[in-house]
Coordinates of C-alpha atoms in Angstrom, one line a residue:
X1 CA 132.2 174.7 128.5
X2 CA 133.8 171.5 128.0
X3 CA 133.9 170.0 131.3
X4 CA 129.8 171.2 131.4
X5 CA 129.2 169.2 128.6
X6 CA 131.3 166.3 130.1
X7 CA 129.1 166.8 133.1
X8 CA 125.9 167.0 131.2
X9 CA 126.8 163.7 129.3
X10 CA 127.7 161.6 132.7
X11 CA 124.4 162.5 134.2
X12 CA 122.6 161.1 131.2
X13 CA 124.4 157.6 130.8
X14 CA 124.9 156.7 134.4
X15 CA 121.3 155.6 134.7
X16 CA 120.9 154.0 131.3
X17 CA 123.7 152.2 132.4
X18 CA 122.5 151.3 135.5
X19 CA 119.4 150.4 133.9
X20 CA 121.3 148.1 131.6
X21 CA 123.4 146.4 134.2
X22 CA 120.0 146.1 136.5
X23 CA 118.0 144.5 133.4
X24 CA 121.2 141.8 132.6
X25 CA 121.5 141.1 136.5
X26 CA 117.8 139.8 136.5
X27 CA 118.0 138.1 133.4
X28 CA 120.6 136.3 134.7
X29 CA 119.4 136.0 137.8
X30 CA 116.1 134.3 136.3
X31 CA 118.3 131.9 134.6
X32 CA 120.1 131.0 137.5
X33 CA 117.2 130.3 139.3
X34 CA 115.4 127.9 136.5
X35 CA 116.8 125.5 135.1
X36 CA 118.5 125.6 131.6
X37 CA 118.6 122.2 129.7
X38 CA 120.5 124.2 126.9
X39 CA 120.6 127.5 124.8
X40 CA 119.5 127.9 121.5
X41 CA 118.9 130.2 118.1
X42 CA 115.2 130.4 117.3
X43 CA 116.7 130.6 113.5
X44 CA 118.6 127.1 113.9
X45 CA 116.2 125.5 116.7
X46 CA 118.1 122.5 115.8
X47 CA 121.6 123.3 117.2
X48 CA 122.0 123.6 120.9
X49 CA 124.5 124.8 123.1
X50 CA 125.5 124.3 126.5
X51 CA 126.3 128.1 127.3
X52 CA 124.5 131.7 126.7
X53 CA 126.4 134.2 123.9
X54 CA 125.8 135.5 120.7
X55 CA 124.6 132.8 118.1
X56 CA 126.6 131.9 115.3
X57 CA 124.1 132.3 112.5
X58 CA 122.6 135.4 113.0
X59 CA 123.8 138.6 115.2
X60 CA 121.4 138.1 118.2
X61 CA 121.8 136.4 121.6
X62 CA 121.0 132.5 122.6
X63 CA 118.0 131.8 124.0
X64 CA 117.7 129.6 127.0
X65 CA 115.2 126.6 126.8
X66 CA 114.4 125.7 130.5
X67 CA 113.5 122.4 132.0
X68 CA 109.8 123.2 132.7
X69 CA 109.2 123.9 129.1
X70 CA 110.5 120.2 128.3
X71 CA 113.1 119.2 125.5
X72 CA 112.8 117.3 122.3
X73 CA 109.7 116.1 123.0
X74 CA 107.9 119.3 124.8
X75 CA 105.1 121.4 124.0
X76 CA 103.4 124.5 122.7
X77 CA 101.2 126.1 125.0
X78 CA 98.8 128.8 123.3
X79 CA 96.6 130.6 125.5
X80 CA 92.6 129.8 124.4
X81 CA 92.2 132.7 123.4
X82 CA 94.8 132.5 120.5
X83 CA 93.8 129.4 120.1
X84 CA 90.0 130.9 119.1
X85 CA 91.6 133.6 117.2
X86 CA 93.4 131.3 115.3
X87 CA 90.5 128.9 114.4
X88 CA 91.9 125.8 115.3
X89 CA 89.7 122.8 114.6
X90 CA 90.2 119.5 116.3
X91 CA 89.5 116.2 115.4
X92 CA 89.6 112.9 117.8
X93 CA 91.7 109.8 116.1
X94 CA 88.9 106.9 115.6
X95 CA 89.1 103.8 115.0
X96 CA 86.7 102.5 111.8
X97 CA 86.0 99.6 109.3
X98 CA 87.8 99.8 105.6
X99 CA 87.6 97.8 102.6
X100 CA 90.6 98.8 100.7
X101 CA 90.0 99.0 96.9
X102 CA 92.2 98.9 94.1
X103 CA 91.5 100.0 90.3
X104 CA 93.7 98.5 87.6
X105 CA 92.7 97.7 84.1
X106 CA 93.0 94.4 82.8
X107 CA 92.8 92.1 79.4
X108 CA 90.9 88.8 79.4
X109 CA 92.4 85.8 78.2
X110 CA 91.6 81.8 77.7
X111 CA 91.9 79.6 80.5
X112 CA 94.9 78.3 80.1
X113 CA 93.7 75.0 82.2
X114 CA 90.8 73.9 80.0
X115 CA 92.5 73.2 76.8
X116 CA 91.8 69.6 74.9
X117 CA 94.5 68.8 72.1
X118 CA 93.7 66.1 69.3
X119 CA 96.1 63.7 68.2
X120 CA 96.0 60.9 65.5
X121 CA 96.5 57.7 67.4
X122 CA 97.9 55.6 64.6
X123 CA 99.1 56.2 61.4
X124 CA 96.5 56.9 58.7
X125 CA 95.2 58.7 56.1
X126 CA 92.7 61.6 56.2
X127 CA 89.3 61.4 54.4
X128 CA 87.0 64.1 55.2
X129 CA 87.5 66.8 57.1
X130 CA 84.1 68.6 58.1
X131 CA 83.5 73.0 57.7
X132 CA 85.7 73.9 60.7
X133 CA 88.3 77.0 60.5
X134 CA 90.1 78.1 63.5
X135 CA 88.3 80.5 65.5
X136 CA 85.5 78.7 65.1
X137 CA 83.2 78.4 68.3
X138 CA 82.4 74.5 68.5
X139 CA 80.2 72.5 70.8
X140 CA 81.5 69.7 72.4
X141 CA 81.3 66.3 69.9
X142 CA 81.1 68.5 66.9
X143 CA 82.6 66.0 64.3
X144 CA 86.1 67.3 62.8
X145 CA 87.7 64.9 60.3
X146 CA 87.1 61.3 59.1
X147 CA 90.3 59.4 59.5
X148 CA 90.6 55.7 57.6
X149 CA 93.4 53.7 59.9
X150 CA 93.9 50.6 57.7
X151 CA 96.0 48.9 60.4
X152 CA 93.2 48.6 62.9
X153 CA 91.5 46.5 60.4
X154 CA 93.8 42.9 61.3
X155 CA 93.2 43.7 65.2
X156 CA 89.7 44.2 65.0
X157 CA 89.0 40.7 62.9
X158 CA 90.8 39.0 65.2
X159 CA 88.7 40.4 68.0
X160 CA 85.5 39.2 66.2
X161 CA 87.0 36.0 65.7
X162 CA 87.5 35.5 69.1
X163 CA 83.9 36.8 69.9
X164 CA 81.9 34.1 68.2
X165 CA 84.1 31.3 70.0
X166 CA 82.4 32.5 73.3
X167 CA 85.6 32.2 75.3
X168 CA 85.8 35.8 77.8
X169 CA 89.5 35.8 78.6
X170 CA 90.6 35.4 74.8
X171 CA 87.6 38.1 74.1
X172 CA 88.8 40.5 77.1
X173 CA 92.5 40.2 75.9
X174 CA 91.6 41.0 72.2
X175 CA 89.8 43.8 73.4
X176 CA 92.8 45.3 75.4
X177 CA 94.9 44.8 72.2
X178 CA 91.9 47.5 70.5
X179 CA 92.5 49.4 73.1
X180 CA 96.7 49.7 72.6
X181 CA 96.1 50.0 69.3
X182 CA 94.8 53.1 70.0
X183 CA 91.1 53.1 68.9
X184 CA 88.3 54.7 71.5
X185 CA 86.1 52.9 73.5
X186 CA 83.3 54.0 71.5
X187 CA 84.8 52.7 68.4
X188 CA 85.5 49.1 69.8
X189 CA 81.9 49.6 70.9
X190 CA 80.5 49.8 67.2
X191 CA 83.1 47.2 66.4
X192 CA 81.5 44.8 68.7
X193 CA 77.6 45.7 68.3
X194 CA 77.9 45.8 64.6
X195 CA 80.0 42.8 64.3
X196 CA 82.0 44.4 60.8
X197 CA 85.7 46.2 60.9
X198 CA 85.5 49.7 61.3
X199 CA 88.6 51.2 59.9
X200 CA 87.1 55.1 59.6
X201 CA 87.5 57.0 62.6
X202 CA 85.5 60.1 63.1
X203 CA 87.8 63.0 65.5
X204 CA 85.4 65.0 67.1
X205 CA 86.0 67.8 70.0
X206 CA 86.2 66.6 73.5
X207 CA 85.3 70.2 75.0
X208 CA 82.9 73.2 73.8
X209 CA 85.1 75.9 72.9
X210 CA 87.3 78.1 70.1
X211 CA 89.0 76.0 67.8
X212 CA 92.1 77.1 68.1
X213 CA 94.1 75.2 65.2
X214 CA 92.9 72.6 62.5
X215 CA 95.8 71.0 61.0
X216 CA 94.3 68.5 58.9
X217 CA 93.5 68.6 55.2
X218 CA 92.2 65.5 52.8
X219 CA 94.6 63.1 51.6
X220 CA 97.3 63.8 54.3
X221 CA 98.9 61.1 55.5
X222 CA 99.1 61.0 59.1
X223 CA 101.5 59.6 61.7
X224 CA 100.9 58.5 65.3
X225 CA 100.8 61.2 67.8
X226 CA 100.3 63.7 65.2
X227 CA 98.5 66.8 66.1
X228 CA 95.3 67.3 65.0
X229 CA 93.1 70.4 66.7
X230 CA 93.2 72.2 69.6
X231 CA 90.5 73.8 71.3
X232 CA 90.2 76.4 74.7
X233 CA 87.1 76.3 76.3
X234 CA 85.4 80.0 77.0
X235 CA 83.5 79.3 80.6
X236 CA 85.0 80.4 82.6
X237 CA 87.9 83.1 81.1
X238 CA 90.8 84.5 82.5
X239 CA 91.0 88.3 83.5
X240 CA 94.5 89.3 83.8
X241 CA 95.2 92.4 85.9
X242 CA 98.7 93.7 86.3
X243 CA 98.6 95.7 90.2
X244 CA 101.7 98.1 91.2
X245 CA 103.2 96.3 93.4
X246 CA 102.6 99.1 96.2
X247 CA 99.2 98.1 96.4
X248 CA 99.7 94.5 95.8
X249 CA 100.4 93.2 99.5
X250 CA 96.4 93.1 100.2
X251 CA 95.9 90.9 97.6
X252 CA 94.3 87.6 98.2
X253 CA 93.0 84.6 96.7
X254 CA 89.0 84.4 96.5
X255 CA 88.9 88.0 96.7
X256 CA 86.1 89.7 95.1
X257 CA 86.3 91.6 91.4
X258 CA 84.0 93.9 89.7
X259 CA 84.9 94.2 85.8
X260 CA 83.7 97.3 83.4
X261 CA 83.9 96.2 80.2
X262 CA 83.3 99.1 77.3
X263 CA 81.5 96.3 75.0
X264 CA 78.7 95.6 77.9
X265 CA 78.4 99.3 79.8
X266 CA 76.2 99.4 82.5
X267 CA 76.7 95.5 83.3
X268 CA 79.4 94.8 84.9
X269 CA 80.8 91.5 85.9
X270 CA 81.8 89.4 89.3
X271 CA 84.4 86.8 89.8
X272 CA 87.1 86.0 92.2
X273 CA 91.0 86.2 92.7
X274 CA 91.9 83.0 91.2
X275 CA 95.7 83.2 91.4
X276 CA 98.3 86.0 92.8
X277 CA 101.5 85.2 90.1
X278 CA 104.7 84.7 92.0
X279 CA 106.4 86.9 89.9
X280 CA 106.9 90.6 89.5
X281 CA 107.2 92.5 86.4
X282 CA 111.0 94.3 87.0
X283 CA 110.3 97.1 84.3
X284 CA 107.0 98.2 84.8
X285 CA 106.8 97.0 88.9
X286 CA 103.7 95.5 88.9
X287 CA 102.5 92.1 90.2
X288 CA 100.2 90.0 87.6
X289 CA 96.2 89.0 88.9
X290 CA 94.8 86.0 87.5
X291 CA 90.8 86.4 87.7
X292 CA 88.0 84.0 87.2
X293 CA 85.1 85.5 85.4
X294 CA 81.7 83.1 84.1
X295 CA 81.1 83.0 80.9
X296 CA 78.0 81.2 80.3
X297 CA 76.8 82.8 77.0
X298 CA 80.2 83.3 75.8
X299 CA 79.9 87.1 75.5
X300 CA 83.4 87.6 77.1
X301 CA 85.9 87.4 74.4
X302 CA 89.7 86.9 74.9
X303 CA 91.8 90.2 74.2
X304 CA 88.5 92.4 75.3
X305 CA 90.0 94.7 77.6
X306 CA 88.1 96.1 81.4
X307 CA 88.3 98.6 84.4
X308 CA 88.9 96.4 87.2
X309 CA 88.5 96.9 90.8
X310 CA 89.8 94.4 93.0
X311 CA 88.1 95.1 97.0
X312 CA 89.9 93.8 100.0
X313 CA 87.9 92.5 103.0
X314 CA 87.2 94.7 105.7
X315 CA 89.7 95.6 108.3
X316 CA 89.7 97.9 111.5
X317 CA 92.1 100.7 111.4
X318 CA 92.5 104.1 113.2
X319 CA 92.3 107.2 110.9
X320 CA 92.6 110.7 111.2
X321 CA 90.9 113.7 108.7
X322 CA 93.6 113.9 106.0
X323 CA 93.9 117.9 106.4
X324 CA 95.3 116.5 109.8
X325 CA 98.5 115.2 108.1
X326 CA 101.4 117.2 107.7
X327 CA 103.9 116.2 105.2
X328 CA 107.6 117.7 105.5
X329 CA 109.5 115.6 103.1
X330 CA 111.2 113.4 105.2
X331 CA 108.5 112.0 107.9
X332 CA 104.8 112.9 108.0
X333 CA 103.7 114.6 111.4
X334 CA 100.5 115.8 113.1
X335 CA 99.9 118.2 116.4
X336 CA 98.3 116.2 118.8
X337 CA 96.3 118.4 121.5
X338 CA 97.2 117.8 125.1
X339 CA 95.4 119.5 128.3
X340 CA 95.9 122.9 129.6
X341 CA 96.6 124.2 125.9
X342 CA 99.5 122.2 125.2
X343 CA 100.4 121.2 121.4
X344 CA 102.6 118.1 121.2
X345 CA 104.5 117.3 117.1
X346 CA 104.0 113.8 116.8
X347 CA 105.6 111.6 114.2
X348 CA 103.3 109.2 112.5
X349 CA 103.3 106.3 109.5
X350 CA 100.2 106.6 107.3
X351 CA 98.5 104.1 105.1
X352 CA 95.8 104.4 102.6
X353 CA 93.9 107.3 102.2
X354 CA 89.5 106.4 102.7
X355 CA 87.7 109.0 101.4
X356 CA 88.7 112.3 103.5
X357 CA 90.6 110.2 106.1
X358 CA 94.0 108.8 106.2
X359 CA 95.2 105.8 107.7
X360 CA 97.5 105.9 111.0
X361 CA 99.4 102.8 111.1
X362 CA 101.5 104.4 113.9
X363 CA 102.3 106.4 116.4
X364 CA 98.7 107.7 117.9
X365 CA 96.4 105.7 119.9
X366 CA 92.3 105.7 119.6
X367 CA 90.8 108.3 121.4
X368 CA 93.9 111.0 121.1
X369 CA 92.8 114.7 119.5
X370 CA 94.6 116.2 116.8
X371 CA 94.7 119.6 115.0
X372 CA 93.1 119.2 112.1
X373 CA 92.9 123.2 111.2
X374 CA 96.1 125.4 112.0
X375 CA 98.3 122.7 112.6
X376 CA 101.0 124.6 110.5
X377 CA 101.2 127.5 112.4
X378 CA 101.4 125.4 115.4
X379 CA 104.6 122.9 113.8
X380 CA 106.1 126.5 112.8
X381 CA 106.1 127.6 116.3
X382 CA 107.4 124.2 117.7
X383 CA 110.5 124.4 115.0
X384 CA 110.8 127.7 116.5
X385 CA 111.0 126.5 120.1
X386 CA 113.6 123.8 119.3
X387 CA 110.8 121.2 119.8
X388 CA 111.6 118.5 117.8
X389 CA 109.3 115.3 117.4
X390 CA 110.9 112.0 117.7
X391 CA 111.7 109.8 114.6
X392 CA 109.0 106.4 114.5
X393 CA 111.3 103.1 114.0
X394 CA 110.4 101.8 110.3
X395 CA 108.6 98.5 111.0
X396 CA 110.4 95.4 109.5
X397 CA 108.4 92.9 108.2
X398 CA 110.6 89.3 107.7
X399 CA 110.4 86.6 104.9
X400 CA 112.7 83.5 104.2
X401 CA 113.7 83.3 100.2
X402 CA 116.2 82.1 98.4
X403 CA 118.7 84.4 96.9
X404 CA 118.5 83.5 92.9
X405 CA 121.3 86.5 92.0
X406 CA 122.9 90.0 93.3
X407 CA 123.5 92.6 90.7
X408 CA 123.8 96.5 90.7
X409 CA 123.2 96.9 94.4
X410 CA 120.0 94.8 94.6
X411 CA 119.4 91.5 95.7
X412 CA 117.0 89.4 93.5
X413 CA 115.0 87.1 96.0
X414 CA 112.9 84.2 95.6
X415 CA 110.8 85.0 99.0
X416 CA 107.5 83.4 100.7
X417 CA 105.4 85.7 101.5
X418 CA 105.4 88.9 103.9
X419 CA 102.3 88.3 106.3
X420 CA 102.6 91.4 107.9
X421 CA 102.5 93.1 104.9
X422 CA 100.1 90.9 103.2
X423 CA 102.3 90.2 100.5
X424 CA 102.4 86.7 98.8
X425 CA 105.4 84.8 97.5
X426 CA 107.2 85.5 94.2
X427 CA 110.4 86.7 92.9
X428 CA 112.0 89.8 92.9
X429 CA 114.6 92.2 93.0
X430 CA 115.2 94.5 96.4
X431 CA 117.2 97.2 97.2
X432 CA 119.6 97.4 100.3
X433 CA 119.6 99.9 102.8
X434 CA 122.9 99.3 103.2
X435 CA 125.6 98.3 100.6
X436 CA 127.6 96.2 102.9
X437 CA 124.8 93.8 103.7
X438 CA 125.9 92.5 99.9
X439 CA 128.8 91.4 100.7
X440 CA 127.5 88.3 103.5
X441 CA 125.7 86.7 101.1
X442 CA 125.6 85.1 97.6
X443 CA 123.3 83.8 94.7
X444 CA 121.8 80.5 96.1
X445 CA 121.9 81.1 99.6
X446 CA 118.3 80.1 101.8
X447 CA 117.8 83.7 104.1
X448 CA 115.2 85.1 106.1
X449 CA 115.8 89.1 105.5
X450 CA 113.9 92.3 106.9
X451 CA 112.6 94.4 105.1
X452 CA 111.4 98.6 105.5
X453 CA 108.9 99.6 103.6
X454 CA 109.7 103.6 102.4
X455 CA 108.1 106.0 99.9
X456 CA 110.3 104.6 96.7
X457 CA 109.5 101.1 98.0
X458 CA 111.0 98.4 100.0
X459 CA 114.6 98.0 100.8
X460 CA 116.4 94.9 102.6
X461 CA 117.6 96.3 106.1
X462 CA 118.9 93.0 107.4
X463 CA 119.7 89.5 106.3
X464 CA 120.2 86.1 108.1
X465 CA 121.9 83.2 106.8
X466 CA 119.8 80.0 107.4
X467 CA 120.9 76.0 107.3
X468 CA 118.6 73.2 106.2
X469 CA 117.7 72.8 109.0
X470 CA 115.8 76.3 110.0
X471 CA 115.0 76.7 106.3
X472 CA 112.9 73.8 106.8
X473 CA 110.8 75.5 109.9
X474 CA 110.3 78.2 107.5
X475 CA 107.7 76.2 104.8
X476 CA 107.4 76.8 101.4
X477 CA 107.8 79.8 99.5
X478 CA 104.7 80.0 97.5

């Protein structure tokens, strides 16, 4: 019974066997005849190895990735009939026209360039001083205080002296003596056409504006050079706009501004880009915008606050739909469509994002078709495959500076401006990429560095040394 079962049992096996040994001898026959670049676990695509066994990470066999499917850089081929099924959408990468905006809110302010301060220009005494309080909005010539200067009374009879002997030398030199004494031209003026010593000086306000501060009362007694007023003119103002510094780089001077302000709805106002600061705000990492707004009818008031936006001019870019864009964490990708089928992971740096498009600043060329639906499923089944895109270099975009201190890893730089990034000179503090480039240099060293520009900002990747004498070639910083 036993040896019948024995029997039974060999009968069975011998052909699953020999089915099993015939099924491994073409497999590895098939192998042979193609050839492997490398084996791999469809779990861990990443790993390779340069033999076939049992993985590592998971109880199953390697699988062999031949050289007519390609390597790092291969593709996916789906059959067009998946590819339907799957309701893929494609989309070609353009090339269009931008004007990149940015909206910020700023707070206006005087302009700090048209300001007129009144000084007594000799000792005195004060008489009048007219209805003024600061704050005041004054036109220009509005009267502010009567002054009575007795000392100009000795140098203006002897100018009128002088006068009636008819001799022009004596008469011009008395008249420059007026003039040091500190009494305006107008006033010598009256002095001469009235032919009596005017000792009562009347201040008035050489601009239109706020009065800012009156520091006069009657009876003082006043020394030369003492301050009197100040005054800020309103036309124009200053809008002060404070831009991350992300978005600062296309920033430019003369650039056009719209301003909301919640006092005037509906109306908003124009002006230009009057000034880019040079330096950065280290807590809050934004970059101060000086504006220029009119202010004929004086409606704009400092400390009035407004939605700004700040527009760029228009520059050609490539884009692709946004849906397009897939974002892993660490580099941003997209599936570019090749011919017979074939899917290709490509990595790619992105700008702006325009509406529904996004910026490609590289790594595609115009004309190329991407997956702009069911791009997912397609990167799943490259990671799969072992395909792998390759990594884009980070662009480095140079700058000379002057190093003005190194603390806590950073290097605080006092650079020109980054052209290629649009950037304009000021001073601030950068990261390195890495910690030993801190140790070539020190506080008060002229450099030219490189820097990358990365999702938490930009970071110092290399840094040259220069003498006087390629610091020179290098111009200014601001």
């Amino acid at each position: 019974m036993n040896t019948w079962i024995k029997c039974l049992t060999r009968l069975i096996t011998l052909p699953l066997l020999a089915s099993s040994v015939a099924m491994a001898q073409a497999a590895d026959t098939e192998a042979l005849a193609r050839d492997v670049l490398y084996w791999y676990d469809p779990m861990y695509p990443q790993q390779k190895f340069d033999k076939p066994g049992k993985s590592p990470f998971m109880d199953m066999d390697l699988v062999p990735r031949y050289a007519e499917e390609g390597g790092d850089a291969a593709s996916v081929r789906i059959a067009p009939g998946i590819t339907q099924n799957l309701g893929m959408r494609l989309a070609t990468v353009r090339r269009t026209t931008i004007s990149q905006s940015v909206d910020a809110v700023g707070v206006l302010a005087f302009d700090a360039r048209d300001v007129a301060v009144v000084q007594a220009r000799s000792g005195g005494f004060v008489e009048r001083v007219y209805a003024r309080a600061p704050q005041d909005v004054i036109a220009k010539g509005a009267p502010l205080a009567d002054l009575l200067i007795p000392q100009w009374s000795a140098a203006q009879a002897e100018f009128l002296a002088l006068r009636d002997l008819q001799e022009p030398e004596l008469l011009a030199a008395a008249r420059q003596r007026l003039r040091l004494a500190g009494m305006p031209a107008e006033l010598i003026a009256r002095v001469e056409r009235s032919g009596q010593v005017q000792t009562v000086w009347t201040v008035t306000s050489p601009i239109s504006g706020v009065l800012q501060a009156l520091s006069v009362r009657e009876g003082m007694t006043l020394a030369a050079g003492m301050s009197l007023a100040q005054v800020n003119g309103l036309d124009p103002v200053w809008l002060e706009v404070a831009v991350p510094e992300a978005q600062a780089g296309s920033l430019r001077q003369g650039q056009r501004v719209q301003a909301r302000l919640p006092a005037f709805p509906g109306k908003p106002v124009e002006g230009l880009i009057q000034a880019v600061l040079p330096q950065a705000d280290v807590q809050s990492r934004t970059v101060q915008v000086r504006v220029e707004l009119p202010n004929p009818e004086q409606r704009l008031r400092p400390g009035m606050t407004a939605e700004v936006t700040l527009s760029s001019d228009e520059q050609s870019v490539l884009v692709v739909p946004s849906e397009a864009v897939i974002r892993t964490g660490k580099r941003t990708l997209v599936m570019v469509a090749e011919s017979d089928g074939r899917f290709r992971p490509v990595a790619v740096r992105i700008g702006q994002e325009a509406e529904r498009d996004t910026v490609v600043t590289d790594g595609l060329e115009e004309g190329q078709t991407v997956v702009a639906s069911g791009q997912f499923l397609l990167d799943s089944e490259a990671s799969l495959r072992g395909i792998i895109a390759a990594d884009t270099p980070p662009a480095l975009h140079e700058a000379e500076g002057t190093i003005v201190g190194i603390d806590d890893g950073m290097i605080e730089l006092a650079h020109g401006p980054f052209k290629s990034l649009g950037m304009p000179g000021m001073t601030m503090p950068f990261p390195v990429g890495d910690p030993a480039l801190l140790t070539q240099v020190k506080a008060g060293e002229r450099v030219r560095v490189g820097v990358s520009q990365r999702d938490d900002g930009l970071f110092i990747e290399r840094v040259e040394k220069l003498d006087e004498q390629q610091a020179g070639h290098g111009g200014h910083e601001q």
